[in-house]
Each structure stands twice: as structure tokens, then as C-alpha cells.
Coordinates of C-alpha atoms and ligand atoms in Angstrom, one line a residue:
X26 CA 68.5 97.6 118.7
X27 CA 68.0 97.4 114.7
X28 CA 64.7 98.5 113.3
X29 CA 64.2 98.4 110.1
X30 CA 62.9 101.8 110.5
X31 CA 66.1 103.3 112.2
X32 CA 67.9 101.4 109.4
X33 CA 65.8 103.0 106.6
X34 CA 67.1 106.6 107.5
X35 CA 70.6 106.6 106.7
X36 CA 70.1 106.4 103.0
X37 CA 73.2 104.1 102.3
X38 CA 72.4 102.4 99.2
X39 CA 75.5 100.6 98.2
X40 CA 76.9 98.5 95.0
X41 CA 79.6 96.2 96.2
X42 CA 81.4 95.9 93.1
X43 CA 85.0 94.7 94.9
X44 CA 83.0 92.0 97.1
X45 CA 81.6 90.6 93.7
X46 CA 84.6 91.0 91.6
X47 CA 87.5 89.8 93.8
X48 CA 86.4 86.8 96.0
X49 CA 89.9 85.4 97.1
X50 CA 90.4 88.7 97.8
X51 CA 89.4 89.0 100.8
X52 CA 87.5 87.8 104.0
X53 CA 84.3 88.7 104.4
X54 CA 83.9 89.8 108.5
X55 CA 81.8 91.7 110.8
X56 CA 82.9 95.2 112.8
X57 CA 83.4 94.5 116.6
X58 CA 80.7 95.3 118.6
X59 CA 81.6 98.0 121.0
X60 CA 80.3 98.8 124.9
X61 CA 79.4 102.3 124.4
X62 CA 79.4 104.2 121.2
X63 CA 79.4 107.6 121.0
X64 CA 79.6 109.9 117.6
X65 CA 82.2 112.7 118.3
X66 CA 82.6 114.0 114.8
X67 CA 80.2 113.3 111.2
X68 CA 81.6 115.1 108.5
X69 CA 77.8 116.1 107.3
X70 CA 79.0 117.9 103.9
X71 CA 80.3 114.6 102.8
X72 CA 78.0 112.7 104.5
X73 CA 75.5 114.7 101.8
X74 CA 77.9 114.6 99.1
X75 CA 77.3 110.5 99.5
X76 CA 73.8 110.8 99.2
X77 CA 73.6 109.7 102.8
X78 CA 71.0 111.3 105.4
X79 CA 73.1 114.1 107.5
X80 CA 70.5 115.1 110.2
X81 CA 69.7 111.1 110.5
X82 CA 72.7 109.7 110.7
X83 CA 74.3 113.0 113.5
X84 CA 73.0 111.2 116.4
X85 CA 72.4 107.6 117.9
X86 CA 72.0 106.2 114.6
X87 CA 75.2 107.6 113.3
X88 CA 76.9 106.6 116.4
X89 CA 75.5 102.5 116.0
X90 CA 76.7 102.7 112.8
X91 CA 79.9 104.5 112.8
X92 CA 81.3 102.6 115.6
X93 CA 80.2 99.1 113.9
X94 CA 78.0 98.0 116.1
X95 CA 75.5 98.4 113.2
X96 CA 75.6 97.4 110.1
X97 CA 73.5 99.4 107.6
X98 CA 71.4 98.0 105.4
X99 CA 73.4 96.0 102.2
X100 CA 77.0 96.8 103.2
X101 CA 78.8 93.6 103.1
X102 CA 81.7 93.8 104.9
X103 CA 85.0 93.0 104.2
X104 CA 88.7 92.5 105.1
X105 CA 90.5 93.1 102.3
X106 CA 93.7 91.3 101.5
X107 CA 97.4 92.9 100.4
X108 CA 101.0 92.3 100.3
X109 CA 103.5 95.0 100.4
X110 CA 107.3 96.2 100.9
X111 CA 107.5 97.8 103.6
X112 CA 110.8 99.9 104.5
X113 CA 111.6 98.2 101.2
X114 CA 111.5 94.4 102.8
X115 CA 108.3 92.2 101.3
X116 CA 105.4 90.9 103.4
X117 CA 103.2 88.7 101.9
X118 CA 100.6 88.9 103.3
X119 CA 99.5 92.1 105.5
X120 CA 95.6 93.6 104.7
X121 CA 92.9 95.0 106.7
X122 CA 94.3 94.2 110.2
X123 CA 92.0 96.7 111.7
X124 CA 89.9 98.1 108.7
X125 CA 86.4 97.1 106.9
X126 CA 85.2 97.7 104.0
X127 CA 82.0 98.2 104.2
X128 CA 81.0 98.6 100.9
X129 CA 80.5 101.4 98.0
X130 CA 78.1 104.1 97.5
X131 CA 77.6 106.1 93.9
X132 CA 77.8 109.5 95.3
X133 CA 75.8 112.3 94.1
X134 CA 77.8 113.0 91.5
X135 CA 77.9 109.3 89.8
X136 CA 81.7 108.5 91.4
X137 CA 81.6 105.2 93.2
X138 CA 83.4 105.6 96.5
X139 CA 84.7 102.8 99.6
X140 CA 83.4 103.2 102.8
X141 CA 85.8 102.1 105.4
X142 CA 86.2 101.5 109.1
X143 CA 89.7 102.0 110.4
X144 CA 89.7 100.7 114.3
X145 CA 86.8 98.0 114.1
X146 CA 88.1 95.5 115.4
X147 CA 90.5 91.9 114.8
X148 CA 90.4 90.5 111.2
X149 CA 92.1 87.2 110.2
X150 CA 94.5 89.1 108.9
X151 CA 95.6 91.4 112.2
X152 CA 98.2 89.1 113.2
X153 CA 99.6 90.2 116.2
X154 CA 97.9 93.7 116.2
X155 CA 94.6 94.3 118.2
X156 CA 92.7 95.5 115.3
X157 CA 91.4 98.6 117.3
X158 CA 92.4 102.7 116.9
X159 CA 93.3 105.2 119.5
X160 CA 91.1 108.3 119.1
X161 CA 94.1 110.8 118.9
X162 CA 95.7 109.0 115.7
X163 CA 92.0 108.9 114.4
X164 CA 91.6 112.3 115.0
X165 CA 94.4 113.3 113.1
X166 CA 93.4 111.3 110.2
X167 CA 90.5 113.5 110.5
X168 CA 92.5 116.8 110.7
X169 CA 95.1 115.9 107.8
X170 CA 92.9 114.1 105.5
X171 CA 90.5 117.0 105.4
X172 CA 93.5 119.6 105.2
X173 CA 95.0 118.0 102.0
X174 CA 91.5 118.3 100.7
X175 CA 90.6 121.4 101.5
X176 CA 94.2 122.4 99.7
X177 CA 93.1 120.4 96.4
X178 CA 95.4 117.5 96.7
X179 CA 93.8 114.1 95.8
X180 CA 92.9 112.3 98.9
X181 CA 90.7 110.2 100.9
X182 CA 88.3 112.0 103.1
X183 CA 87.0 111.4 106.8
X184 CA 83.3 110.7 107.3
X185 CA 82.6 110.4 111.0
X186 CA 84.6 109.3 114.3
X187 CA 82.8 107.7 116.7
X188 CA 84.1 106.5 120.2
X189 CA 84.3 103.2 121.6
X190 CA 84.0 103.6 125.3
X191 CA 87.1 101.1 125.1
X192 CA 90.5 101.9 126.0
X193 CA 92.9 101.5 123.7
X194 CA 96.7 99.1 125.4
X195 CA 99.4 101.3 123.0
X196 CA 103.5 101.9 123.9
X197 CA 102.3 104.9 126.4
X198 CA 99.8 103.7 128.1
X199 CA 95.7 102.7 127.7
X200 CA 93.7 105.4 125.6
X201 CA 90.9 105.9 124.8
X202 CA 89.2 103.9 121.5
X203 CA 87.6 105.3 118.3
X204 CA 86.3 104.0 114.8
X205 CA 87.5 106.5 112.0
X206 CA 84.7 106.0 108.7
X207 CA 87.0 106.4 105.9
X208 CA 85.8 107.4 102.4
X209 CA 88.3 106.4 99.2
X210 CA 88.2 106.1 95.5
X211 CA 89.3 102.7 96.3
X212 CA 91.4 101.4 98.7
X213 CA 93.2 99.4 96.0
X214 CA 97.0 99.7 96.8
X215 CA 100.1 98.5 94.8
X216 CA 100.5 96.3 97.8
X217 CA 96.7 94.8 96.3
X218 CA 98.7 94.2 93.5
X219 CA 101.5 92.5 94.9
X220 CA 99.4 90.1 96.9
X221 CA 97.5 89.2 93.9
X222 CA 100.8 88.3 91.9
X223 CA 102.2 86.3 94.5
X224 CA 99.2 84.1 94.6
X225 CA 101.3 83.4 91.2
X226 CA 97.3 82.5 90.0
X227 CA 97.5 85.2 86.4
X228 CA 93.4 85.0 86.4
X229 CA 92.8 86.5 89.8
X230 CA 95.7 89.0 88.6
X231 CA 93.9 89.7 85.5
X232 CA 90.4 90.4 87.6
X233 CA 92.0 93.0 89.4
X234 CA 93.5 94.5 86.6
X235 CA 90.1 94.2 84.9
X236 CA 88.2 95.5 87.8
X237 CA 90.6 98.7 88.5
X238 CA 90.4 99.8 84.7
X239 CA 86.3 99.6 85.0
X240 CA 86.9 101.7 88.2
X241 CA 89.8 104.2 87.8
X242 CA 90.8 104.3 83.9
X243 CA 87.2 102.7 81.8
X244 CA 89.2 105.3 78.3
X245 CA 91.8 101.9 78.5
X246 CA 89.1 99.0 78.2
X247 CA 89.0 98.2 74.5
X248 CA 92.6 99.6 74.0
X249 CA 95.4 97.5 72.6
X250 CA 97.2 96.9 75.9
X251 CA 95.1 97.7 78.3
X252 CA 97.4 96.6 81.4
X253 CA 99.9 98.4 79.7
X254 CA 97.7 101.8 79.8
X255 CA 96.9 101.3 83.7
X256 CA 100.7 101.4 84.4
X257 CA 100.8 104.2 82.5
X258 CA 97.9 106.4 84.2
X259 CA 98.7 104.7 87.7
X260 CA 101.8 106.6 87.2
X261 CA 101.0 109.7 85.8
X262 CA 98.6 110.0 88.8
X263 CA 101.3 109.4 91.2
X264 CA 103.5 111.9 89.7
X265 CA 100.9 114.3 89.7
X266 CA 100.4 113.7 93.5
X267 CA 104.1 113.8 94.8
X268 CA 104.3 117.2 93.3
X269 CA 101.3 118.2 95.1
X270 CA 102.7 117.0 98.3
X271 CA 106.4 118.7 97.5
X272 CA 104.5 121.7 96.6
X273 CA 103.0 122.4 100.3
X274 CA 105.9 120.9 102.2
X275 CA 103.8 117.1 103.1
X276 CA 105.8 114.9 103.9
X277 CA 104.2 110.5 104.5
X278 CA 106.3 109.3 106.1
X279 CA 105.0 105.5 105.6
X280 CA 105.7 105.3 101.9
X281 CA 105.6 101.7 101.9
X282 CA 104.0 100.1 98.8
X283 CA 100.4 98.9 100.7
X284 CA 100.5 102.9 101.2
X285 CA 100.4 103.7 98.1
X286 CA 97.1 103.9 96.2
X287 CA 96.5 102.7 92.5
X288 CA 93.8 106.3 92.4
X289 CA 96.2 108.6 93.3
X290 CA 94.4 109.4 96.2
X291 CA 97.1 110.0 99.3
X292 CA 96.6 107.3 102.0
X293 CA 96.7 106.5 105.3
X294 CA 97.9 109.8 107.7
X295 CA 99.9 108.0 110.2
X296 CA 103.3 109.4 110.7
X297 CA 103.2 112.2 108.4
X298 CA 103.8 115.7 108.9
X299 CA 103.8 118.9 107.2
X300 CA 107.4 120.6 107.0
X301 CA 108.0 123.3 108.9
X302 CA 111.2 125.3 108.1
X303 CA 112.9 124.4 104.6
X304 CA 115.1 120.9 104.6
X305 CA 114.7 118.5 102.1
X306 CA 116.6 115.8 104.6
X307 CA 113.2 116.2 106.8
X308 CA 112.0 113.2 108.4
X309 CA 109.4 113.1 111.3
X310 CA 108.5 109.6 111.9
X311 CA 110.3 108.2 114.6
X312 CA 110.5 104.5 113.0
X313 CA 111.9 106.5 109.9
X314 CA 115.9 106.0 111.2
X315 CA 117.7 105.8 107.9
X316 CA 115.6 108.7 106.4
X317 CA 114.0 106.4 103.8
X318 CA 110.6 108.7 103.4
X319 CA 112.5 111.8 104.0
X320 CA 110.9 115.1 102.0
X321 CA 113.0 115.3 99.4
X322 CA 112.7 110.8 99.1
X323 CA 109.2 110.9 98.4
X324 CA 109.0 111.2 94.7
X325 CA 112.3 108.6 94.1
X326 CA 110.0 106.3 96.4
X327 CA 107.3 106.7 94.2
X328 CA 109.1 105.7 91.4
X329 CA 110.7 102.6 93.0
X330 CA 107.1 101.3 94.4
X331 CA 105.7 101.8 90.4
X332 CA 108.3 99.3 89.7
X333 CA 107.0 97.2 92.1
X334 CA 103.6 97.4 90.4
X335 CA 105.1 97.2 87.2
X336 CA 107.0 93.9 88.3
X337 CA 103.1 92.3 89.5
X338 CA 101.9 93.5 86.0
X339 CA 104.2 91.6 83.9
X340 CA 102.4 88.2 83.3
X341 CA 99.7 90.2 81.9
X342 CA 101.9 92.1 79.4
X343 CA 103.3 89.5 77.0
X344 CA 104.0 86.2 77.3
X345 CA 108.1 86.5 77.0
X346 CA 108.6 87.4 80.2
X347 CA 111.8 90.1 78.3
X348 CA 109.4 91.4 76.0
X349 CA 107.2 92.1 78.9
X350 CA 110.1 94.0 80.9
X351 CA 110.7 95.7 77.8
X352 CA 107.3 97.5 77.7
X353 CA 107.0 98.3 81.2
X354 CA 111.1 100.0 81.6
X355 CA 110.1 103.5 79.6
X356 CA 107.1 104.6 82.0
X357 CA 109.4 103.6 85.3
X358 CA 112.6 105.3 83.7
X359 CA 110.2 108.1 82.2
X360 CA 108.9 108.9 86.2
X361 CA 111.1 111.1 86.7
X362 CA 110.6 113.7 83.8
X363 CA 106.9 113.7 84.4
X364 CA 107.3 113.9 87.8
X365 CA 109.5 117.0 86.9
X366 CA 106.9 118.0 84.8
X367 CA 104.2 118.5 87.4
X368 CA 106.6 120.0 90.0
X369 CA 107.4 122.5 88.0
X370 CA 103.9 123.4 87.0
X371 CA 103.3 123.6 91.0
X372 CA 106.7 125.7 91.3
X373 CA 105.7 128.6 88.4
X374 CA 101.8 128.9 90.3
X375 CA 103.5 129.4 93.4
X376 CA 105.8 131.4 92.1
X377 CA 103.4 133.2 89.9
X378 CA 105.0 132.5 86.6
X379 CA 102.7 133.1 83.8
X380 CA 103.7 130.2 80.4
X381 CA 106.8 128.3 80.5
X382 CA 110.4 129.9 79.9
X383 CA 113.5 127.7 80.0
X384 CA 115.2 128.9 83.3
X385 CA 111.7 128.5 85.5
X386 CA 113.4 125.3 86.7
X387 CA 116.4 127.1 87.9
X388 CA 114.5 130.1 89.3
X389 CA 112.4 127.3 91.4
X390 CA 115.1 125.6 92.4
X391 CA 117.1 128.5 93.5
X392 CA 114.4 129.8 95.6
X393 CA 114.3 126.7 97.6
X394 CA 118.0 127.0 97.4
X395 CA 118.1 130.0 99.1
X396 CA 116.2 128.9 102.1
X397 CA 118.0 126.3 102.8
X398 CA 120.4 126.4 106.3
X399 CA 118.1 129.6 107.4
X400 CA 115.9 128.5 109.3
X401 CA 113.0 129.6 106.9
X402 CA 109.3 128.5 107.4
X403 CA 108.7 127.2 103.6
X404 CA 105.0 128.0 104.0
X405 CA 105.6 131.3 105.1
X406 CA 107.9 131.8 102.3
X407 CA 105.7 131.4 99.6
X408 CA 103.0 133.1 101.2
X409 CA 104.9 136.5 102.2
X410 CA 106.4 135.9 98.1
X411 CA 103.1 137.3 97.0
X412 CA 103.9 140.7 98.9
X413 CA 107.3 140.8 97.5
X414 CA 105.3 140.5 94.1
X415 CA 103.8 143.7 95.5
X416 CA 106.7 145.4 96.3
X417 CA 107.3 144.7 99.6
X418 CA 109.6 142.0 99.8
X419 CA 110.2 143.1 103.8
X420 CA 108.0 139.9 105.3
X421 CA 109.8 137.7 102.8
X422 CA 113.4 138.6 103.9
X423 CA 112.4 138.7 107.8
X424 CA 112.0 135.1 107.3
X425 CA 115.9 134.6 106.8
X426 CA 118.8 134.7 109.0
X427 CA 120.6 135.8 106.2
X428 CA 119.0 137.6 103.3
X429 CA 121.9 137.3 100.7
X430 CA 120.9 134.5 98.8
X431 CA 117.0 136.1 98.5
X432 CA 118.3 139.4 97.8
X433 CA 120.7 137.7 94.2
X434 CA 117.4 135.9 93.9
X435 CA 114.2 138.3 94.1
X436 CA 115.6 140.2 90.9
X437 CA 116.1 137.5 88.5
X438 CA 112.3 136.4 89.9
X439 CA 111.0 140.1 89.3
X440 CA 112.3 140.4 85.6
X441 CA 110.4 136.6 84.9
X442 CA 107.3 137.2 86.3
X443 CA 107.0 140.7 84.8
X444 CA 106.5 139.4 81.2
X445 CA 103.0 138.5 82.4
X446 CA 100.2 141.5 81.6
X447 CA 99.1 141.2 84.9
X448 CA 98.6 143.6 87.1
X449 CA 101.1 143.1 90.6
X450 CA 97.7 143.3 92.7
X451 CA 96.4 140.0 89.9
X452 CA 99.2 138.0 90.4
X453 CA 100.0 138.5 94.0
X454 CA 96.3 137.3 94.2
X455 CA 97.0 134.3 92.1
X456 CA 99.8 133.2 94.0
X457 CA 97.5 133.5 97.6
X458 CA 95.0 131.3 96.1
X459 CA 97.7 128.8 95.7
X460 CA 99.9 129.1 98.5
X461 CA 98.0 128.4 101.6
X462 CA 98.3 130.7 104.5
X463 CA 97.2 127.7 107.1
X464 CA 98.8 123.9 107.3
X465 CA 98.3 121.7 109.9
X466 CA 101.2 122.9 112.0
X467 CA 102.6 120.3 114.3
X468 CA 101.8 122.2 117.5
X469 CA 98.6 123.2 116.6
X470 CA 97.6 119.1 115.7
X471 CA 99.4 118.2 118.9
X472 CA 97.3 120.7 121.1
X473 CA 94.0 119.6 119.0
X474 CA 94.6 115.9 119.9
X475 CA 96.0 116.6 123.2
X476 CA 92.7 118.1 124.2
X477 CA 90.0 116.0 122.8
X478 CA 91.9 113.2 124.1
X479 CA 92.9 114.2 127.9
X480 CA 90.3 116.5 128.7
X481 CA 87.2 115.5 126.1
X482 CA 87.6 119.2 124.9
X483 CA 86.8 119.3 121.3
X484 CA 87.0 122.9 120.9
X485 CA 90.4 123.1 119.4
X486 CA 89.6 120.3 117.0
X487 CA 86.8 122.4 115.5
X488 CA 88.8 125.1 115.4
X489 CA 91.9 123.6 113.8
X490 CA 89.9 122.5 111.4
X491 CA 87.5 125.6 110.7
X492 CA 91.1 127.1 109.9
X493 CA 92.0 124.1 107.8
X494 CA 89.3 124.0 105.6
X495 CA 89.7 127.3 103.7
X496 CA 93.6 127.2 103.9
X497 CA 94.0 129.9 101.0
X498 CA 91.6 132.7 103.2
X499 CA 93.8 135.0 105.6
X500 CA 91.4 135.8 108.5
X501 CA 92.9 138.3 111.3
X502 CA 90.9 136.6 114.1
X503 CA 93.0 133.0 112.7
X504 CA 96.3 134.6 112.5
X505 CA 98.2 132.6 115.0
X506 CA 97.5 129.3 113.3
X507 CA 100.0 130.9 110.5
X508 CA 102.4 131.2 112.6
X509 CA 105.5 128.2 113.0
X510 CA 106.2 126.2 116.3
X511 CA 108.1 127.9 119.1
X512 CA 111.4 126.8 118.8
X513 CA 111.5 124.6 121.5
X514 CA 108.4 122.6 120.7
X515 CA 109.5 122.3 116.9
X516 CA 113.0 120.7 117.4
X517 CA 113.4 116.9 117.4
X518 CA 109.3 116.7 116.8
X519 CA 108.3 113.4 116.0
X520 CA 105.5 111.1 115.1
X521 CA 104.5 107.8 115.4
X522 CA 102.9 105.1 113.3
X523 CA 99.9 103.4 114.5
X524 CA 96.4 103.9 114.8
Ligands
AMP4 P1 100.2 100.7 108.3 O1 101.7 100.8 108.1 O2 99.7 101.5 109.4 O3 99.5 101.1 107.0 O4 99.8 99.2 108.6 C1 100.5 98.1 108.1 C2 99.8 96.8 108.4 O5 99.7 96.6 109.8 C3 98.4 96.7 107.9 O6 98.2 95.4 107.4 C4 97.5 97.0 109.1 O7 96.3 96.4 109.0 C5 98.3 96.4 110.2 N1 98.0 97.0 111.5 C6 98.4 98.2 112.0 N2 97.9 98.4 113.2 C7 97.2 97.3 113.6 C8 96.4 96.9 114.7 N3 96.3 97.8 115.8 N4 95.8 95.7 114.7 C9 95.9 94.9 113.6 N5 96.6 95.2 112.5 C10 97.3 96.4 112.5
MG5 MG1 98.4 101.2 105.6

């Protein structure tokens, strides 16, 4: 039942800028109510980090309102509307088939921040889809979403996962149902964009343009060519991001341009998957045939979704539609080289290169080079790298099948990263502040879910992510979450999309 009382202690106190900026934006909708809710998991740090009430909210209350049944006080829920390419063909019209927004909080520190369901239930726009989540996809959202943060990669973070007591009608069967509370810069995608353009209606356009500059970029308002400038930074941000992904082996897999957030925050962990031995063709989602979102893909799909953005952006550029192309062509040709840029910056701090020399981008490249065909874990590599700064270079080559390429390699490295006044101990510490010793191995999510799902067992989750969450700290009593998939469980691993 809702008290005012029980609905005073959460301590949500939102400001719903999207809901009054953007009407035609979106539908505004309830959450499904839900037979028997139950809170499995409240991310309390963040919970506080929102301002919200942690002890209040970690029981009945938090399971009311984290499965939807309750709304807290002032949220004003949402669906939110988007278009999008998806495997590169256009949909116009897809949005929050199975998500809410449920409004925004200022957080402690001032930032306004979405919070989302994901699983709440049919929305007009769920077309055929059942609007609902299974708890093992929601779970891993959980697991990898908190993972990416913990390793310092822009992301949106997991709040709380409460259970339905519904079962979930997916490909393998009924499973059991879950909400996942999402929390996001934004949840404004380039496919928000697109959807916005095709209305073909410029001052709806311009609103969202308008709004995502208050939001993301304020520095542009007052500028020359403002729209112009939000390009520009969406960009930069996604270049930064892809070479934060490339640099601890992520990999989408659902690259798709409603995927694909205007913050630079990574977005919705459905198929992805963190590379296990070094391929750049790696691919793990099973609706991913022709390799589109393959590793080594991910930052030329970046580039070709910002010219999907930049294409929406165009009737607020100039009025000759030329002129307009004009201005937007040097930030989608210049991708690329800033893209390159940030990789590389990634590449010399894992490889512990003090300033910039001109051959760093052959040194980083022939490193990957020479794991490639051997059958070497690339988070291991860069990990056991720091040893070999050390001297012992004996972990490092035990991860090859054949050592000859590492062994023309490590000197040229050596003589670099030498012209650094650091001592070897300094810079091999460097380098293991960077390089995580723990990812979410395959396996190890696989086992997580399989447990909490089948058998209730949550133990594994909490340990997975206890590991997790301080990826950078080698602990002895941890050390088998370092290690890669047995053989057998690692080949032909795949995942599926689909919450
Ligand atoms: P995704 O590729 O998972 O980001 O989802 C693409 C689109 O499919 C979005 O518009 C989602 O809201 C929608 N969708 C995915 N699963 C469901 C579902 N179970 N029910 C309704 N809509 C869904
Ligand atoms: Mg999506």
C-alpha cells in the first residue's frame, strides 16, 4: 500500500527536465504492476551517491519501488521515443519498448542523472515484444555495467534489481522476471536524434539540440554554432570511449545507432563480451553473422553512426543544405585521427610509456601483432607486461605458443620505456593500475547467472562482483577469476540479445 510516510523515506527528489522539454517525445506511461516483488540486489553506494535513502529504500520499500509497482513521489514516467539503424537498416520508430524513465535526480555532486526501468512492462511503443526482462540478462547488466565502471570507462551504472515473481516466455524456455533500475547521464541516443529528424518538424529538432547542450555541453550555448560544437564534443566523447573499450578488450556487440549515447556513456550490455584471447575478428553475439560489431569494427562503427547524427543535425547548420554538409564532413573524416589519438594514449599507459615518441604507434601495434594466431589472453598480456618491465618477462612469454615475435618485440619496448626516470618497481606499478588483473570473464558471468537464476544462489554474483569492482587489486584468495576459460567452454561462446 502507498503511505505517504513509506513514500517520504526514499528521498527521491527529482527535476524532470526531458518530460518538460521534449513533449512529442515521448509517452508518458505507468510501470506494470507486478504479483510479487522482491529486491535481490540495491546498489547502496550509488543509491547514496543519488542522494537517495540506502537503509530505506534495502527492503519492502525498495522492492515496491524498484519493481514498479510504486511510483515514488514526483517521478513522471515516461516512454521515451527513438529511431535508429540497426545492423545498418533504419527503423523509424523503435523507443522504450520495455524501459521507463522515471525521471532525474541532481545527485550529490550537482550532475543530473536518468533513472530508468529496463523490464517494466508493455509501452506503446513495444511492438511485438513483451516489454518485460529475464533476471539473468538483468543480472548481467548489473555485472558489466558495474565492471566498466569500476575500470574508469564512462558508463551507466545499475541501481537495484528487483524480481517479478513472473516468468519470463524467451527462445529457451519461461524464466524468471526482473526490473533492472538503470542510472544514465541521459539516455539520449543518436537514434533520439534520428527520430526527431524524421518527424522532418526542425523546431522539435532544435529543442533537442537545445536541451542536450544545457545538459551535456552548457561551454557551446552562446557559441557561434552551437549545433556545430555538439557534433563536435559528441564525437570527441565517442572517440574517447572506443579506445577505452579497445583498451581492455570490450567488445558491444549491438552497435546499432539507438545504442549509442550522445554522453559518451556505454549503453545497453546485451550481447557484449569481454575478449578473451587476442583477435581483432572477435564477435560473440550470435545475431552478429556478418561480423558487423566485431572488436576490431567498433571504432569504424562509431564513426559511421556520428554520420548518422551528423546527417539529423543538418537542418540546424545552415540553410543550404551543401553548405551544411560542408561543415559537418571535417569532424566525421577527422574521427579517425582522434580516435587514434586516444588509442594511443591508452596503448603508451598500458604499455608504460612515459611522453610521446614517434614509433609508440608501431611499438603498440606490434605488440598486438605479436599476439595474434597464439592463442594469447590479451588481459593477461598486459598484465604479466608489467613483470617483464621488472625483468621477468617469463609470465609474459608463457602466454604464447610461440614466443618469437615477443622475443624481436620486448627489446625495442625495453629501450622506449627506459628513457623514463622511473624506477622499474614505479612503472611496473603504473602499468598494474591500468591494466586490470580481473574482467568479467565469460565463464565466470555464465556461472554467476547460471546460479542466481536456477538455483536462487546469489553467492557467485556477490562474488563476481566483489572481484569486479577493484579490477586493478591482485588478491591471492581471488586468483582464479584471472584466469581464461577452459578451452572447451571458451570456444564458439556466444551471447544473445534480449533482456
Ligand atoms: P536493443 O537492441 O536491445 O537495444 O532493443 C532494440 C529495440 O527493441 C528497443 O526499441 C527495445 O525497446 C525493443 N525491445 C527489446 N526487447 C523488448 C521486449 N521484450 N519488449 C518490448 N520491446 C523490446
Ligand atoms: Mg537498446
Amino acid at each position: 500500500m502507498t503511505t505517504a510516510s513509506s513514500r517520504a523515506g526514499a528521498g527521491f527528489i527529482f527535476d524532470n527536465s526531458y518530460a518538460r522539454d521534449l513533449e512529442g517525445g515521448y509517452a508518458p506511461w505507468q510501470a506494470a504492476q507486478v504479483p510479487t516483488p522482491v529486491l535481490v540486489k540495491l546498489n547502496r553506494e550509488l543509491a547514496t551517491e543519488l542522494g537517495l535513502d540506502a537503509d530505506a529504500l534495502d527492503g519492502d520499500l525498495g522492492a515496491a519501488i524498484f519493481s514498479g509497482n510504486q511510483a515514488p513521489e514526483g517521478a513522471k514516467p515516461l516512454a521515451q521515443a527513438y529511431a535508429g539503424h540497426q545492423f545498418g537498416g533504419f527503423s523509424p520508430q523503435l523507443g522504450d519498448g520495455r524501459a521507463l524513465l522515471l525521471g532525474e535526480v541532481l545527485d550529490r555532486q550537482g550532475r543530473r542523472r536518468d533513472i530508468a526501468f529496463k523490464g517494466s512492462g508493455r509501452t506503446p511503443f513495444s511492438r511485438s515484444g513483451d516489454g518485460k526482462a529475464a533476471l539473468g540478462p538483468v543480472l548481467r547488466e548489473y555485472l558489466i555495467g558495474e565492471a566498466m565502471y569500476a575500470l574508469g570507462i564512462p558508463t551507466t551504472r545499475a541501481l537495484a534489481v528487483a524480481t517479478t515473481g513472473e516468468s519470463v516466455r524467451r527462445d529457451t524456455g519461461a524464466l524468471p522476471g526482473a526490473v533492472l533500475t538503470r542510472v544514465a547521464a541521459s539516455h539520449i541516443r543518436v537514434g533520439t536524434f534520428q527520430f526527431f529528424a524524421s518527424r522532418q518538424e526542425e523546431a522539435l529538432l532544435r529543442r533537442l539540440a537545445d536541451h542536450v547542450i544545457e545538459r551535456h555541453d552548457p561551454a557551446l550555448k552562446g557559441q557561434p554554432n552551437p549545433y556545430l560544437g555538439l557534433l563536435q564534443a559528441v564525437s570527441e566523447r565517442q572517440a574517447a570511449l572506443i579506445a577505452r573499450w579497445m583498451g581492455v578488450g570490450f567488445i558491444h556487440g549491438v552497435m546499432n545507432t539507438d545504442n549509442m549515447t550522445v554522453s559518451g556513456e556505454t549503453i545497453d550490455y546485451g550481447p557484449c563480451a569481454f575478449m578473451d584471447h587476442y583477435d581483432p575478428s572477435t564477435v560473440f553475439s550470435s545475431i552478429d553473422t556478418g561480423g558487423r560489431y566485431a572488436y576490431s569494427q567498433q571504432p569504424l562503427i562509431a564513426r559511421w553512426n556520428l554520420a548518422r547524427l551528423a546527417e539529423t543535425l543538418l537542418p540546424l547548420l545552415h540553410d543550404d543544405p551543401q553548405s551544411a554538409v560542408d561543415l559537418v564532413m571535417p569532424i566525421i573524416d577527422g574521427f579517425p585521427a582522434r580516435y587514434e589519438h586516444f588509442w594511443l594514449a591508452e596503448m603508451r599507459a598500458k604499455l608504460g610509456l612515459e611522453g610521446e615518441e614517434a614509433g609508440d604507434l608501431a611499438l603498440a601495434q606490434d605488440f598486438l601483432g605479436s599476439m595474434q594466431g597464439q592463442g594469447v589472453d590479451f588481459t593477461q598480456a598486459f598484465r604479466a607486461l608489467a613483470s617483464a618491465a621488472k625483468g621477468q618477462p617469463e609470465s609474459l612469454r608463457a602466454l604464447y605458443l610461440d614466443a618469437q615475435a615477443l622475443d624481436a618485440w620486448l627489446p625495442r619496448w625495453q629501450e622506449r620505456a627506459v628513457t623514463s626516470n622511473r624506477t622499474l618497481a614505479a612503472r611496473a606499478q603504473a602499468m598494474n593500475a591500468v591494466n586490470p588483473a580481473y574482467i568479467p570473464r565469460n565463464h565466470r558471468v555464465e556461472e554467476a547467472l547460471d546460479a542466481a537464476v536456477k538455483r536462487g544462489d546469489f553467492t557467485p554474483f556477490e562474488r563476481l562482483l566483489a572481484v569486479l569492482q577493484h579490477p586493478f587489486d591482485e588478491r591471492p584468495e581471488f586468483s582464479d577469476y584471472a584466469q581464461s576459460a577452459p578451452a572447451e567452454v571458451a570456444v564458439g561462446y556466444r551471447t544473445f540479445c534480449g533482456t
